[in-house]
PDB file of C-alpha atoms in Angstrom:
ATOM      1  CA  MET A 242       2.219 -36.660 -28.619  1.00  0.00           C
ATOM      2  CA  ALA A 243       2.787 -32.957 -29.135  1.00  0.00           C
ATOM      3  CA  THR A 244       6.039 -31.410 -27.988  1.00  0.00           C
ATOM      4  CA  VAL A 245       5.729 -28.385 -25.694  1.00  0.00           C
ATOM      5  CA  THR A 246       8.573 -25.873 -25.766  1.00  0.00           C
ATOM      6  CA  THR A 247       9.314 -23.917 -22.591  1.00  0.00           C
ATOM      7  CA  THR A 248      11.416 -20.760 -22.625  1.00  0.00           C
ATOM      8  CA  TYR A 249      12.736 -19.067 -19.494  1.00  0.00           C
ATOM      9  CA  ILE A 250      13.743 -15.411 -19.376  1.00  0.00           C
ATOM     10  CA  THR A 251      16.239 -14.223 -16.775  1.00  0.00           C
ATOM     11  CA  VAL A 252      17.279 -10.775 -15.579  1.00  0.00           C
ATOM     12  CA  ASN A 253      20.708 -10.559 -13.921  1.00  0.00           C
ATOM     13  CA  GLY A 254      20.663 -14.310 -13.377  1.00  0.00           C
ATOM     14  CA  ILE A 255      17.185 -14.388 -11.795  1.00  0.00           C
ATOM     15  CA  LEU A 256      14.318 -16.252 -13.464  1.00  0.00           C
ATOM     16  CA  MET A 257      11.581 -13.722 -14.165  1.00  0.00           C
ATOM     17  CA  GLN A 258       9.335 -15.180 -16.884  1.00  0.00           C
ATOM     18  CA  GLU A 259       8.251 -18.502 -18.356  1.00  0.00           C
ATOM     19  CA  ILE A 260       6.716 -19.022 -21.802  1.00  0.00           C
ATOM     20  CA  ARG A 261       5.325 -22.560 -22.041  1.00  0.00           C
ATOM     21  CA  GLY A 262       3.482 -23.517 -25.203  1.00  0.00           C
ATOM     22  CA  GLY A 263       2.686 -19.862 -25.825  1.00  0.00           C
ATOM     23  CA  THR A 264       1.359 -19.276 -22.282  1.00  0.00           C
ATOM     24  CA  GLU A 265       3.226 -16.589 -20.338  1.00  0.00           C
ATOM     25  CA  THR A 266       3.830 -16.723 -16.591  1.00  0.00           C
ATOM     26  CA  TYR A 267       5.622 -13.984 -14.657  1.00  0.00           C
ATOM     27  CA  TYR A 268       7.580 -14.819 -11.498  1.00  0.00           C
ATOM     28  CA  THR A 269       7.949 -12.608  -8.421  1.00  0.00           C
ATOM     29  CA  PRO A 270      11.102 -13.213  -6.333  1.00  0.00           C
ATOM     30  CA  ASP A 271      11.920 -12.197  -2.788  1.00  0.00           C
ATOM     31  CA  PRO A 272      15.458 -11.038  -1.832  1.00  0.00           C
ATOM     32  CA  LEU A 273      16.677 -14.647  -1.426  1.00  0.00           C
ATOM     33  CA  GLY A 274      15.357 -15.758  -4.821  1.00  0.00           C
ATOM     34  CA  ASN A 275      12.291 -17.645  -3.572  1.00  0.00           C
ATOM     35  CA  LEU A 276       9.324 -17.866  -5.923  1.00  0.00           C
ATOM     36  CA  THR A 277       6.648 -15.953  -4.012  1.00  0.00           C
ATOM     37  CA  GLU A 278       4.102 -15.301  -6.782  1.00  0.00           C
ATOM     38  CA  CYS A 279       3.110 -16.352 -10.290  1.00  0.00           C
ATOM     39  CA  ARG A 280       1.021 -14.050 -12.476  1.00  0.00           C
ATOM     40  CA  ASN A 281      -0.431 -14.606 -15.925  1.00  0.00           C
ATOM     41  CA  SER A 282      -0.192 -12.259 -18.916  1.00  0.00           C
ATOM     42  CA  SER A 283      -3.155 -10.214 -17.671  1.00  0.00           C
ATOM     43  CA  GLY A 284      -1.492  -9.665 -14.291  1.00  0.00           C
ATOM     44  CA  THR A 285      -3.783 -11.980 -12.327  1.00  0.00           C
ATOM     45  CA  ARG A 286      -2.069 -13.844  -9.507  1.00  0.00           C
ATOM     46  CA  THR A 287      -2.290 -17.593 -10.052  1.00  0.00           C
ATOM     47  CA  TYR A 288      -0.003 -18.796  -7.248  1.00  0.00           C
ATOM     48  CA  SER A 289       1.624 -17.494  -4.070  1.00  0.00           C
ATOM     49  CA  ALA A 290       3.789 -19.129  -1.409  1.00  0.00           C
ATOM     50  CA  GLU A 291       5.690 -18.494   1.801  1.00  0.00           C
ATOM     51  CA  TYR A 292       8.550 -20.684   3.028  1.00  0.00           C
ATOM     52  CA  TRP A 293      10.107 -21.822   6.265  1.00  0.00           C
ATOM     53  CA  PRO A 294      13.828 -20.908   6.507  1.00  0.00           C
ATOM     54  CA  TYR A 295      15.071 -24.226   5.093  1.00  0.00           C
ATOM     55  CA  GLY A 296      12.649 -24.454   2.186  1.00  0.00           C
ATOM     56  CA  GLU A 297       9.530 -26.240   3.307  1.00  0.00           C
ATOM     57  CA  ILE A 298       6.366 -24.468   2.181  1.00  0.00           C
ATOM     58  CA  GLN A 299       4.707 -22.663   5.070  1.00  0.00           C
ATOM     59  CA  MET A 300       1.560 -21.751   3.139  1.00  0.00           C
ATOM     60  CA  SER A 301       0.488 -21.486  -0.493  1.00  0.00           C
ATOM     61  CA  THR A 302      -2.507 -20.581  -2.642  1.00  0.00           C
ATOM     62  CA  GLY A 303      -3.249 -21.621  -6.216  1.00  0.00           C
ATOM     63  CA  GLU A 304      -1.213 -24.067  -8.274  1.00  0.00           C
ATOM     64  CA  ASN A 305       2.456 -23.860  -9.263  1.00  0.00           C
ATOM     65  CA  SER A 306       2.997 -25.727 -12.535  1.00  0.00           C
ATOM     66  CA  SER A 307       6.734 -24.942 -12.631  1.00  0.00           C
ATOM     67  CA  PRO A 308       9.543 -26.842 -10.856  1.00  0.00           C
ATOM     68  CA  TRP A 309      10.665 -23.651  -9.089  1.00  0.00           C
ATOM     69  CA  GLY A 310       9.974 -22.796  -5.453  1.00  0.00           C
ATOM     70  CA  PHE A 311      12.448 -22.312  -2.594  1.00  0.00           C
ATOM     71  CA  VAL A 312      15.286 -20.190  -4.066  1.00  0.00           C
ATOM     72  CA  GLY A 313      13.934 -21.500  -7.360  1.00  0.00           C
ATOM     73  CA  LEU A 314      14.486 -18.260  -9.206  1.00  0.00           C
ATOM     74  CA  LEU A 315      18.236 -18.767  -8.696  1.00  0.00           C
ATOM     75  CA  GLY A 316      18.006 -22.309 -10.053  1.00  0.00           C
ATOM     76  CA  TYR A 317      17.001 -24.529  -7.110  1.00  0.00           C
ATOM     77  CA  LEU A 318      14.911 -27.170  -8.909  1.00  0.00           C
ATOM     78  CA  THR A 319      12.211 -29.064  -6.993  1.00  0.00           C
ATOM     79  CA  ASP A 320      12.848 -32.757  -7.668  1.00  0.00           C
ATOM     80  CA  THR A 321      10.367 -34.151  -5.141  1.00  0.00           C
ATOM     81  CA  ALA A 322       8.344 -32.587  -2.339  1.00  0.00           C
ATOM     82  CA  ALA A 323      11.313 -32.441   0.049  1.00  0.00           C
ATOM     83  CA  ILE A 324      14.345 -32.742  -2.260  1.00  0.00           C
ATOM     84  CA  LEU A 325      15.890 -29.968  -4.345  1.00  0.00           C
ATOM     85  CA  TYR A 326      18.442 -30.359  -7.129  1.00  0.00           C
ATOM     86  CA  ILE A 327      21.064 -27.587  -6.906  1.00  0.00           C
ATOM     87  CA  ARG A 328      23.543 -28.212  -9.718  1.00  0.00           C
ATOM     88  CA  ALA A 329      26.367 -29.945  -7.828  1.00  0.00           C
ATOM     89  CA  ARG A 330      24.175 -32.046  -5.507  1.00  0.00           C
ATOM     90  CA  TYR A 331      20.800 -32.576  -3.819  1.00  0.00           C
ATOM     91  CA  LEU A 332      19.416 -30.838  -0.717  1.00  0.00           C
ATOM     92  CA  THR A 333      16.707 -32.282   1.517  1.00  0.00           C
ATOM     93  CA  THR A 334      14.508 -29.672   3.168  1.00  0.00           C
ATOM     94  CA  GLN A 335      13.176 -32.297   5.571  1.00  0.00           C
ATOM     95  CA  TRP A 336      16.559 -33.136   7.101  1.00  0.00           C
ATOM     96  CA  VAL A 337      18.043 -29.706   6.357  1.00  0.00           C
ATOM     97  CA  ARG A 338      21.182 -31.305   4.930  1.00  0.00           C
ATOM     98  CA  TRP A 339      22.896 -32.020   1.643  1.00  0.00           C
ATOM     99  CA  LEU A 340      22.557 -35.660   0.591  1.00  0.00           C
ATOM    100  CA  THR A 341      26.157 -35.862  -0.610  1.00  0.00           C
ATOM    101  CA  GLN A 342      29.413 -34.448   0.687  1.00  0.00           C
ATOM    102  CA  ASP A 343      30.522 -30.969  -0.363  1.00  0.00           C
ATOM    103  CA  PRO A 344      33.060 -31.244  -3.227  1.00  0.00           C
ATOM    104  CA  LEU A 345      35.100 -28.554  -1.439  1.00  0.00           C
ATOM    105  CA  TRP A 346      35.400 -30.573   1.783  1.00  0.00           C
ATOM    106  CA  PRO A 347      37.430 -30.324   4.059  1.00  0.00           C
ATOM    107  CA  VAL A 348      37.564 -26.543   3.592  1.00  0.00           C
ATOM    108  CA  GLU A 349      33.758 -26.526   3.640  1.00  0.00           C
ATOM    109  CA  ARG A 350      31.505 -28.423   6.005  1.00  0.00           C
ATOM    110  CA  PRO A 351      30.507 -31.651   4.260  1.00  0.00           C
ATOM    111  CA  TYR A 352      26.709 -31.649   4.642  1.00  0.00           C
ATOM    112  CA  GLN A 353      25.701 -28.346   6.248  1.00  0.00           C
ATOM    113  CA  TYR A 354      23.632 -25.946   4.159  1.00  0.00           C
ATOM    114  CA  VAL A 355      24.926 -22.314   4.034  1.00  0.00           C
ATOM    115  CA  ARG A 356      26.466 -22.609   7.515  1.00  0.00           C
ATOM    116  CA  ASN A 357      23.015 -22.939   9.086  1.00  0.00           C
ATOM    117  CA  ASN A 358      22.075 -19.394   8.086  1.00  0.00           C
ATOM    118  CA  PRO A 359      19.466 -19.844   5.315  1.00  0.00           C
ATOM    119  CA  THR A 360      17.766 -16.486   5.861  1.00  0.00           C
ATOM    120  CA  ALA A 361      20.952 -14.631   4.894  1.00  0.00           C
ATOM    121  CA  PHE A 362      22.767 -16.868   2.390  1.00  0.00           C
ATOM    122  CA  VAL A 363      22.059 -19.060  -0.633  1.00  0.00           C
ATOM    123  CA  ASP A 364      24.189 -21.581  -2.529  1.00  0.00           C
ATOM    124  CA  PRO A 365      23.213 -21.669  -6.238  1.00  0.00           C
ATOM    125  CA  ALA A 366      26.181 -23.877  -7.177  1.00  0.00           C
ATOM    126  CA  GLY A 367      25.796 -26.383  -4.344  1.00  0.00           C
ATOM    127  CA  LEU A 368      29.419 -25.755  -3.405  1.00  0.00           C
ATOM    128  CA  GLY A 369      29.079 -23.996  -0.065  1.00  0.00           C
ATOM    129  CA  LYS A 370      28.915 -20.333   0.909  1.00  0.00           C
ATOM    130  CA  GLY A 371      32.705 -20.046   1.038  1.00  0.00           C
ATOM    131  CA  PHE A 372      32.927 -20.752  -2.686  1.00  0.00           C
ATOM    132  CA  TRP A 373      30.914 -17.615  -3.486  1.00  0.00           C
ATOM    133  CA  ASP A 374      32.822 -15.538  -0.924  1.00  0.00           C
ATOM    134  CA  LEU A 375      36.051 -16.584  -2.622  1.00  0.00           C
ATOM    135  CA  ILE A 376      34.739 -15.717  -6.086  1.00  0.00           C
ATOM    136  CA  ALA A 377      33.567 -12.300  -4.890  1.00  0.00           C
ATOM    137  CA  SER A 378      36.792 -11.441  -3.060  1.00  0.00           C
ATOM    138  CA  CYS A 379      39.136 -12.537  -5.854  1.00  0.00           C
ATOM    139  CA  GLY A 380      36.981 -11.307  -8.720  1.00  0.00           C
ATOM    140  CA  THR A 381      37.765  -7.597  -8.494  1.00  0.00           C
ATOM    141  CA  GLY A 382      41.522  -8.117  -8.457  1.00  0.00           C
ATOM    142  CA  LEU A 383      41.376 -10.624 -11.310  1.00  0.00           C
ATOM    143  CA  GLY A 384      39.208  -8.209 -13.289  1.00  0.00           C
ATOM    144  CA  ASN A 385      41.787  -5.447 -12.831  1.00  0.00           C
ATOM    145  CA  LEU A 386      44.562  -7.833 -13.889  1.00  0.00           C
ATOM    146  CA  PHE A 387      42.645  -8.837 -17.023  1.00  0.00           C
ATOM    147  CA  SER A 388      42.033  -5.161 -17.827  1.00  0.00           C
ATOM    148  CA  ASP A 389      45.765  -4.396 -17.529  1.00  0.00           C
ATOM    149  CA  ILE A 390      46.603  -7.299 -19.846  1.00  0.00           C
ATOM    150  CA  MET A 391      44.039  -6.221 -22.438  1.00  0.00           C
ATOM    151  CA  ASN A 392      45.316  -2.629 -22.303  1.00  0.00           C
ATOM    152  CA  GLY A 393      48.910  -3.752 -22.785  1.00  0.00           C
ATOM    153  CA  SER A 394      49.990  -2.381 -19.404  1.00  0.00           C
ATOM    154  CA  ALA A 395      53.129  -3.682 -17.734  1.00  0.00           C
ATOM    155  CA  ILE A 396      52.380  -6.493 -15.298  1.00  0.00           C
ATOM    156  CA  ASP A 397      53.114  -5.458 -11.706  1.00  0.00           C
ATOM    157  CA  PHE A 398      53.436  -8.716  -9.788  1.00  0.00           C
ATOM    158  CA  LYS A 399      53.423  -6.962  -6.419  1.00  0.00           C
ATOM    159  CA  LYS A 400      50.151  -5.274  -7.356  1.00  0.00           C
ATOM    160  CA  ILE A 401      48.721  -8.624  -8.462  1.00  0.00           C
ATOM    161  CA  ALA A 402      49.677 -10.197  -5.132  1.00  0.00           C
ATOM    162  CA  CYS A 403      48.075  -7.327  -3.224  1.00  0.00           C
ATOM    163  CA  ASP A 404      44.913  -6.976  -5.332  1.00  0.00           C
ATOM    164  CA  VAL A 405      44.244 -10.695  -5.762  1.00  0.00           C
ATOM    165  CA  GLY A 406      46.231 -12.643  -3.191  1.00  0.00           C
ATOM    166  CA  VAL A 407      45.395 -10.669  -0.055  1.00  0.00           C
ATOM    167  CA  PRO A 408      41.571 -10.580  -0.431  1.00  0.00           C
ATOM    168  CA  CYS A 409      41.587 -14.269  -1.360  1.00  0.00           C
ATOM    169  CA  ALA A 410      43.783 -15.123   1.627  1.00  0.00           C
ATOM    170  CA  LEU A 411      41.437 -13.354   4.039  1.00  0.00           C
ATOM    171  CA  VAL A 412      38.426 -15.294   2.746  1.00  0.00           C
ATOM    172  CA  ILE A 413      40.354 -18.578   2.828  1.00  0.00           C
ATOM    173  CA  VAL A 414      41.128 -17.932   6.509  1.00  0.00           C
ATOM    174  CA  ASP A 415      37.400 -17.419   7.146  1.00  0.00           C
ATOM    175  CA  ILE A 416      36.553 -20.644   5.290  1.00  0.00           C
ATOM    176  CA  ILE A 417      39.141 -22.738   7.143  1.00  0.00           C
ATOM    177  CA  ILE A 418      38.256 -21.330  10.575  1.00  0.00           C
ATOM    178  CA  ASP A 419      34.562 -21.926   9.907  1.00  0.00           C
ATOM    179  CA  ALA A 420      35.170 -25.464   8.632  1.00  0.00           C
ATOM    180  CA  TYR A 421      37.179 -26.571  11.664  1.00  0.00           C
ATOM    181  CA  PHE A 422      35.905 -24.306  14.446  1.00  0.00           C
ATOM    182  CA  GLY A 423      32.476 -23.274  13.171  1.00  0.00           C
ATOM    183  CA  GLU A 424      30.699 -25.115  15.980  1.00  0.00           C
ATOM    184  CA  LEU A 425      32.171 -22.512  18.348  1.00  0.00           C
ATOM    185  CA  GLY A 426      29.813 -19.987  16.767  1.00  0.00           C
ATOM    186  CA  PRO A 427      30.673 -16.336  17.560  1.00  0.00           C
ATOM    187  CA  LEU A 428      34.029 -17.373  19.013  1.00  0.00           C
ATOM    188  CA  ALA A 429      35.033 -18.739  15.591  1.00  0.00           C
ATOM    189  CA  THR A 430      34.156 -15.344  14.130  1.00  0.00           C
ATOM    190  CA  CYS A 431      36.412 -13.718  16.724  1.00  0.00           C
ATOM    191  CA  ILE A 432      39.304 -16.025  15.862  1.00  0.00           C
ATOM    192  CA  ALA A 433      38.924 -15.389  12.130  1.00  0.00           C
ATOM    193  CA  GLY A 434      38.610 -11.644  12.701  1.00  0.00           C
ATOM    194  CA  ALA A 435      41.769 -11.520  14.800  1.00  0.00           C
ATOM    195  CA  ILE A 436      43.805 -13.525  12.272  1.00  0.00           C
ATOM    196  CA  ASN A 437      42.492 -11.454   9.380  1.00  0.00           C
ATOM    197  CA  GLY A 438      43.305  -8.282  11.289  1.00  0.00           C
ATOM    198  CA  LEU A 439      46.916  -9.392  11.650  1.00  0.00           C
ATOM    199  CA  ILE A 440      47.183 -10.505   8.015  1.00  0.00           C
ATOM    200  CA  GLY A 441      45.612  -7.276   6.797  1.00  0.00           C
ATOM    201  CA  SER A 442      47.977  -5.189   8.894  1.00  0.00           C
ATOM    202  CA  ILE A 443      51.076  -7.021   7.672  1.00  0.00           C
ATOM    203  CA  PHE A 444      50.089  -6.744   4.025  1.00  0.00           C
ATOM    204  CA  TYR A 445      49.062  -3.114   4.455  1.00  0.00           C
ATOM    205  CA  ASN A 446      52.704  -2.284   5.094  1.00  0.00           C
ATOM    206  CA  ILE A 447      53.967  -4.569   2.324  1.00  0.00           C
ATOM    207  CA  CYS A 448      51.481  -3.423  -0.315  1.00  0.00           C
ATOM    208  CA  ASN A 449      51.353   0.289   0.385  1.00  0.00           C
ATOM    209  CA  GLY A 450      54.863   0.925   1.605  1.00  0.00           C
ATOM    210  CA  ASP A 451      53.258   3.646   3.688  1.00  0.00           C
ATOM    211  CA  ASP A 452      52.600   3.298   7.372  1.00  0.00           C
ATOM    212  CA  PRO A 453      50.612   6.005   9.179  1.00  0.00           C
ATOM    213  CA  CYS A 454      52.241   4.870  12.397  1.00  0.00           C
ATOM    214  CA  LYS A 455      55.658   6.565  12.581  1.00  0.00           C
ATOM    215  CA  PRO A 456      58.390   6.124  13.710  1.00  0.00           C
ATOM    216  CA  GLY A 457      59.569   3.349  16.031  1.00  0.00           C
ATOM    217  CA  ASN A 458      57.211   0.435  16.584  1.00  0.00           C
ATOM    218  CA  SER A 459      54.932   1.320  13.675  1.00  0.00           C
ATOM    219  CA  ILE A 460      54.277  -2.217  12.449  1.00  0.00           C
ATOM    220  CA  LEU A 461      53.711  -3.482  15.992  1.00  0.00           C
ATOM    221  CA  CYS A 462      51.312  -0.613  16.581  1.00  0.00           C
ATOM    222  CA  ASN A 463      49.234  -1.479  13.518  1.00  0.00           C
ATOM    223  CA  LEU A 464      49.308  -5.159  14.396  1.00  0.00           C
ATOM    224  CA  LEU A 465      47.930  -4.470  17.862  1.00  0.00           C
ATOM    225  CA  ASN A 466      45.302  -2.099  16.533  1.00  0.00           C
ATOM    226  CA  ASN A 467      44.053  -4.551  13.909  1.00  0.00           C
ATOM    227  CA  LEU A 468      44.162  -7.442  16.359  1.00  0.00           C
ATOM    228  CA  LEU A 469      41.884  -5.452  18.658  1.00  0.00           C
ATOM    229  CA  ASN A 470      39.626  -4.520  15.745  1.00  0.00           C
ATOM    230  CA  GLY A 471      39.223  -8.155  14.760  1.00  0.00           C
ATOM    231  CA  LEU A 472      39.009  -9.679  18.221  1.00  0.00           C
ATOM    232  CA  THR A 473      37.447  -7.291  20.706  1.00  0.00           C
ATOM    233  CA  GLY A 474      34.508  -6.068  18.660  1.00  0.00           C
ATOM    234  CA  CYS A 475      32.955  -9.510  18.239  1.00  0.00           C
ATOM    235  CA  LEU A 476      34.097 -10.595  21.707  1.00  0.00           C
ATOM    236  CA  SER A 477      32.114  -7.764  23.276  1.00  0.00           C
ATOM    237  CA  ASN A 478      29.051  -8.888  21.305  1.00  0.00           C
ATOM    238  CA  LEU A 479      29.580 -12.469  22.460  1.00  0.00           C
ATOM    239  CA  LEU A 480      29.955 -11.484  26.094  1.00  0.00           C
ATOM    240  CA  GLY A 481      27.145  -8.977  25.771  1.00  0.00           C
ATOM    241  CA  SER A 482      24.762 -11.805  24.929  1.00  0.00           C
ATOM    242  CA  ILE A 483      25.827 -13.493  28.173  1.00  0.00           C
ATOM    243  CA  ASN A 484      26.075 -10.477  30.417  1.00  0.00           C
ATOM    244  CA  LEU A 485      25.231  -6.969  29.264  1.00  0.00           C
ATOM    245  CA  GLY A 486      27.591  -5.292  31.726  1.00  0.00           C
ATOM    246  CA  LEU A 487      30.524  -7.551  30.860  1.00  0.00           C
ATOM    247  CA  GLY A 488      30.000  -7.075  27.136  1.00  0.00           C
ATOM    248  CA  SER A 489      29.754  -3.309  27.538  1.00  0.00           C
ATOM    249  CA  GLY A 490      32.910  -3.303  29.639  1.00  0.00           C
ATOM    250  CA  VAL A 491      34.907  -5.142  26.988  1.00  0.00           C
ATOM    251  CA  GLY A 492      33.504  -2.808  24.344  1.00  0.00           C
ATOM    252  CA  ALA A 493      34.546   0.240  26.366  1.00  0.00           C
ATOM    253  CA  PHE A 494      38.045  -1.209  26.847  1.00  0.00           C
ATOM    254  CA  TYR A 495      38.257  -1.789  23.090  1.00  0.00           C
ATOM    255  CA  ASN A 496      37.278   1.832  22.369  1.00  0.00           C
ATOM    256  CA  TRP A 497      39.848   3.140  24.854  1.00  0.00           C
ATOM    257  CA  MET A 498      42.641   0.947  23.506  1.00  0.00           C
ATOM    258  CA  THR A 499      42.015   1.757  19.846  1.00  0.00           C
ATOM    259  CA  SER A 500      41.701   5.468  20.614  1.00  0.00           C
ATOM    260  CA  THR A 501      44.987   5.372  22.526  1.00  0.00           C
ATOM    261  CA  LEU A 502      46.757   3.473  19.753  1.00  0.00           C
ATOM    262  CA  GLN A 503      45.458   5.835  17.087  1.00  0.00           C
ATOM    263  CA  SER A 504      46.563   8.920  19.008  1.00  0.00           C
ATOM    264  CA  ARG A 505      49.975   7.419  19.713  1.00  0.00           C
ATOM    265  CA  CYS A 506      50.435   6.280  16.137  1.00  0.00           C
ATOM    266  CA  LYS A 507      49.197   9.349  14.304  1.00  0.00           C
ATOM    267  CA  ALA A 508      52.129  11.189  12.767  1.00  0.00           C
ATOM    268  CA  THR A 509      51.862  14.938  13.197  1.00  0.00           C
ATOM    269  CA  GLU A 510      51.951  17.301  10.232  1.00  0.00           C
ATOM    270  CA  PRO A 511      55.068  19.493   9.910  1.00  0.00           C
ATOM    271  CA  GLY A 512      54.698  22.662  11.909  1.00  0.00           C
ATOM    272  CA  GLN A 513      51.538  21.473  13.665  1.00  0.00           C
ATOM    273  CA  GLY A 514      53.196  20.455  16.916  1.00  0.00           C
ATOM    274  CA  GLY A 515      51.548  17.859  19.091  1.00  0.00           C
ATOM    275  CA  LEU A 516      52.599  14.437  20.260  1.00  0.00           C
ATOM    276  CA  ILE A 517      55.399  12.721  18.360  1.00  0.00           C
ATOM    277  CA  PRO A 518      54.719   8.973  18.686  1.00  0.00           C
ATOM    278  CA  TYR A 519      57.330   6.966  20.548  1.00  0.00           C
TER     279      TYR A 519
END
């Protein structure tokens, strides 16, 4: 029996081409990484597909000889008609659930796929959306730290804590709130936003040593402002979906409060006159 060698070519982590036994096939992805088209070396379309949000094929034409389909160009491998292998575990598109518990549980929901938002998020590692959020938020700070080490720069531990620790902490708050209160929907987003607003405000003062809110109750002022930013914006959206007038009223109150805080907290330039806060 002859052995057939298959080579896959990727661009920025996305499967774009297959060469199987000398036959070339070109893949067309959509923004989520779904395989939407296959074309041969002459450019003729040999397969096309559309998917329901959780991966079941809505319609297709032609024949797909590859194991790639729903988010396949990011590595989701079709094991059977309704089961996908995604590195760390298996996903069933029929039940819309993982077949095994998330390795990151309890900070991630054990069986839920991308927090029930498959049209916006993917999970190429099978480790939950929060895993990728954490990588993205910590990556920049860790990259800067690595660059400083390679350049022989002095290690500033305060800078490390601010560049790496703070962004990671904010994402961890989101992950924990979602894991334990995610069923509350938009209200969970409000809770996470409010907590992150407070954390961000506290570390703004610690990391920058510069507070635009002077003098007097500067830290309290920033805390209140960021609490409103995190809480009231999403709360107005939540209430707006229930009652347009109520949501608009909360939004207007938010705008008035933040405007008042900003005007009270804005330090005046020397010689410019104006209101001196507190």
